[in-house]
Amino acid sequence: MMRYLGDRPRLVLAAMALVLAAILATLLLMDRGMRERAVDMFGYGGEHSDESYGGRDLFHTGVPIRSELAGETYAAYDARRDASSPQGAFRGFPCLGTCDVYAAGYNWAARQRLNEPLQCRGPSWPFVEGCAAYVLAAAPTGAGL
């Protein structure tokens, strides 16, 4: 029976390997915005599902969130805010306490004329979210932010 199959199993495996390589190459060669949209199709799709109030956050915006500010990671800050059921918001970002620090970050970004999410930095996550609110609002329509 194996005599009739010949090299077919090897050809099928080779074809599957080529398809997988093509998919990986496509993902690697996509521009950043396109890659993020592809990632969004398979997982993240807008506001995080744990955001019961529907507020914005910095995940998937391009704003650097890997460090700690005021001794807290962004994920810990966001979880603490989620648990507090915020009442007010600044440009879509739910305020933890007053929105004054968010406004300060927004005004700082405006004075600096920032135009890239990577440029947002500051002493606290609310300040950085205010900066992000300015940068994301100033982004051209369709920029994927």
CSV table of C-alpha atoms in Angstrom, one decimal:
chain,number,residue,atom,x,y,z
A,1,MET,CA,0.0,0.0,0.0
A,2,MET,CA,2.8,2.4,0.8
A,3,ARG,CA,4.0,1.9,-2.8
A,4,TYR,CA,1.0,3.8,-4.1
A,5,LEU,CA,1.4,6.8,-1.8
A,6,GLY,CA,4.9,7.5,-3.0
A,7,ASP,CA,6.1,10.9,-1.9
A,8,ARG,CA,2.7,12.4,-1.2
A,9,PRO,CA,3.0,12.5,2.6
A,10,ARG,CA,6.3,14.5,2.2
A,11,LEU,CA,4.7,16.8,-0.3
A,12,VAL,CA,1.8,17.5,2.0
A,13,LEU,CA,4.1,18.3,4.9
A,14,ALA,CA,6.2,20.5,2.7
A,15,ALA,CA,3.1,22.4,1.5
A,16,MET,CA,2.0,22.9,5.1
A,17,ALA,CA,5.4,24.2,6.1
A,18,LEU,CA,5.3,26.7,3.2
A,19,VAL,CA,1.9,27.9,4.2
A,20,LEU,CA,3.0,28.4,7.8
A,21,ALA,CA,6.2,30.2,6.6
A,22,ALA,CA,4.0,32.5,4.4
A,23,ILE,CA,1.7,33.4,7.3
A,24,LEU,CA,4.7,34.1,9.6
A,25,ALA,CA,6.4,36.2,7.0
A,26,THR,CA,3.2,38.2,6.4
A,27,LEU,CA,2.9,39.0,10.1
A,28,LEU,CA,6.5,40.0,10.4
A,29,LEU,CA,6.4,42.3,7.3
A,30,MET,CA,3.2,44.1,8.2
A,31,ASP,CA,3.5,47.7,9.3
A,32,ARG,CA,2.8,48.2,13.0
A,33,GLY,CA,-0.8,49.4,12.6
A,34,MET,CA,-1.7,46.5,10.4
A,35,ARG,CA,0.0,44.0,12.8
A,36,GLU,CA,-2.0,45.5,15.8
A,37,ARG,CA,-5.2,45.2,13.8
A,38,ALA,CA,-4.4,41.5,13.1
A,39,VAL,CA,-3.7,40.9,16.7
A,40,ASP,CA,-7.0,42.6,17.6
A,41,MET,CA,-8.9,40.2,15.4
A,42,PHE,CA,-7.6,37.3,17.4
A,43,GLY,CA,-7.9,38.6,20.9
A,44,TYR,CA,-8.1,42.2,22.0
A,45,GLY,CA,-10.9,44.0,20.2
A,46,GLY,CA,-11.3,47.4,21.7
A,47,GLU,CA,-11.9,48.3,25.3
A,48,HIS,CA,-10.9,45.5,27.7
A,49,SER,CA,-13.7,43.2,28.6
A,50,ASP,CA,-13.0,43.8,32.3
A,51,GLU,CA,-13.7,47.5,31.9
A,52,SER,CA,-17.3,47.4,33.1
A,53,TYR,CA,-17.6,51.2,32.8
A,54,GLY,CA,-16.4,51.2,29.1
A,55,GLY,CA,-13.5,53.5,29.8
A,56,ARG,CA,-10.3,53.9,27.8
A,57,ASP,CA,-6.9,52.7,28.9
A,58,LEU,CA,-3.4,52.7,27.5
A,59,PHE,CA,-3.2,49.1,26.4
A,60,HIS,CA,-2.6,48.9,22.6
A,61,THR,CA,-2.1,52.6,22.2
A,62,GLY,CA,1.6,52.7,21.7
A,63,VAL,CA,2.2,54.6,24.9
A,64,PRO,CA,5.1,52.9,26.9
A,65,ILE,CA,3.6,51.1,29.9
A,66,ARG,CA,6.4,48.6,30.8
A,67,SER,CA,7.9,50.6,33.6
A,68,GLU,CA,6.7,51.5,37.0
A,69,LEU,CA,5.5,55.0,37.9
A,70,ALA,CA,5.2,56.1,41.5
A,71,GLY,CA,6.0,52.4,42.4
A,72,GLU,CA,3.2,50.9,40.4
A,73,THR,CA,2.9,49.1,37.1
A,74,TYR,CA,0.3,50.3,34.6
A,75,ALA,CA,-1.6,47.0,35.0
A,76,ALA,CA,-1.7,47.4,38.8
A,77,TYR,CA,-2.9,51.0,38.4
A,78,ASP,CA,-5.6,50.0,35.9
A,79,ALA,CA,-6.8,47.1,38.1
A,80,ARG,CA,-6.9,49.5,41.2
A,81,ARG,CA,-8.9,52.0,39.1
A,82,ASP,CA,-11.3,49.2,37.9
A,83,ALA,CA,-11.9,48.1,41.5
A,84,SER,CA,-12.7,51.7,42.5
A,85,SER,CA,-15.6,52.2,40.1
A,86,PRO,CA,-14.6,55.7,38.9
A,87,GLN,CA,-17.3,58.3,38.5
A,88,GLY,CA,-15.6,61.0,36.4
A,89,ALA,CA,-13.6,60.8,33.2
A,90,PHE,CA,-11.1,62.9,31.3
A,91,ARG,CA,-11.4,62.5,27.5
A,92,GLY,CA,-12.6,58.9,27.9
A,93,PHE,CA,-10.0,57.9,30.6
A,94,PRO,CA,-11.8,57.2,33.9
A,95,CYS,CA,-10.3,59.4,36.7
A,96,LEU,CA,-9.0,57.9,39.9
A,97,GLY,CA,-9.8,60.7,42.2
A,98,THR,CA,-9.9,64.1,40.6
A,99,CYS,CA,-9.1,64.7,36.9
A,100,ASP,CA,-6.6,67.5,37.6
A,101,VAL,CA,-3.5,65.3,37.0
A,102,TYR,CA,-5.0,64.0,33.7
A,103,ALA,CA,-5.6,67.6,32.6
A,104,ALA,CA,-2.0,68.5,33.5
A,105,GLY,CA,-0.7,65.7,31.3
A,106,TYR,CA,-2.9,66.8,28.5
A,107,ASN,CA,-1.8,70.4,28.8
A,108,TRP,CA,1.9,69.4,29.0
A,109,ALA,CA,1.5,67.3,25.8
A,110,ALA,CA,-0.2,70.3,24.1
A,111,ARG,CA,2.6,72.7,25.1
A,112,GLN,CA,5.3,70.2,23.9
A,113,ARG,CA,3.3,69.6,20.7
A,114,LEU,CA,3.6,65.9,21.0
A,115,ASN,CA,2.4,63.8,18.1
A,116,GLU,CA,3.5,60.2,19.0
A,117,PRO,CA,2.3,57.9,21.8
A,118,LEU,CA,5.9,56.9,22.5
A,119,GLN,CA,6.6,60.5,23.6
A,120,CYS,CA,4.2,60.3,26.5
A,121,ARG,CA,5.9,60.1,29.9
A,122,GLY,CA,5.4,61.6,33.3
A,123,PRO,CA,5.5,61.2,37.0
A,124,SER,CA,2.2,59.2,37.3
A,125,TRP,CA,-0.1,57.0,35.2
A,126,PRO,CA,-2.9,59.7,35.3
A,127,PHE,CA,-0.5,62.2,33.9
A,128,VAL,CA,0.6,59.8,31.1
A,129,GLU,CA,-3.1,59.1,30.3
A,130,GLY,CA,-3.7,62.8,30.0
A,131,CYS,CA,-0.8,63.0,27.6
A,132,ALA,CA,-2.2,60.1,25.7
A,133,ALA,CA,-5.6,61.8,25.5
A,134,TYR,CA,-3.9,64.7,23.7
A,135,VAL,CA,-1.8,62.6,21.3
A,136,LEU,CA,-4.6,60.2,20.4
A,137,ALA,CA,-7.0,63.1,19.8
A,138,ALA,CA,-4.5,64.8,17.6
A,139,ALA,CA,-3.8,61.6,15.5
A,140,PRO,CA,-5.1,61.7,12.0
A,141,THR,CA,-8.3,59.9,11.3
A,142,GLY,CA,-7.6,56.3,10.4
A,143,ALA,CA,-4.2,56.2,12.1
A,144,GLY,CA,-5.3,53.1,13.9
A,145,LEU,CA,-4.9,54.7,17.4
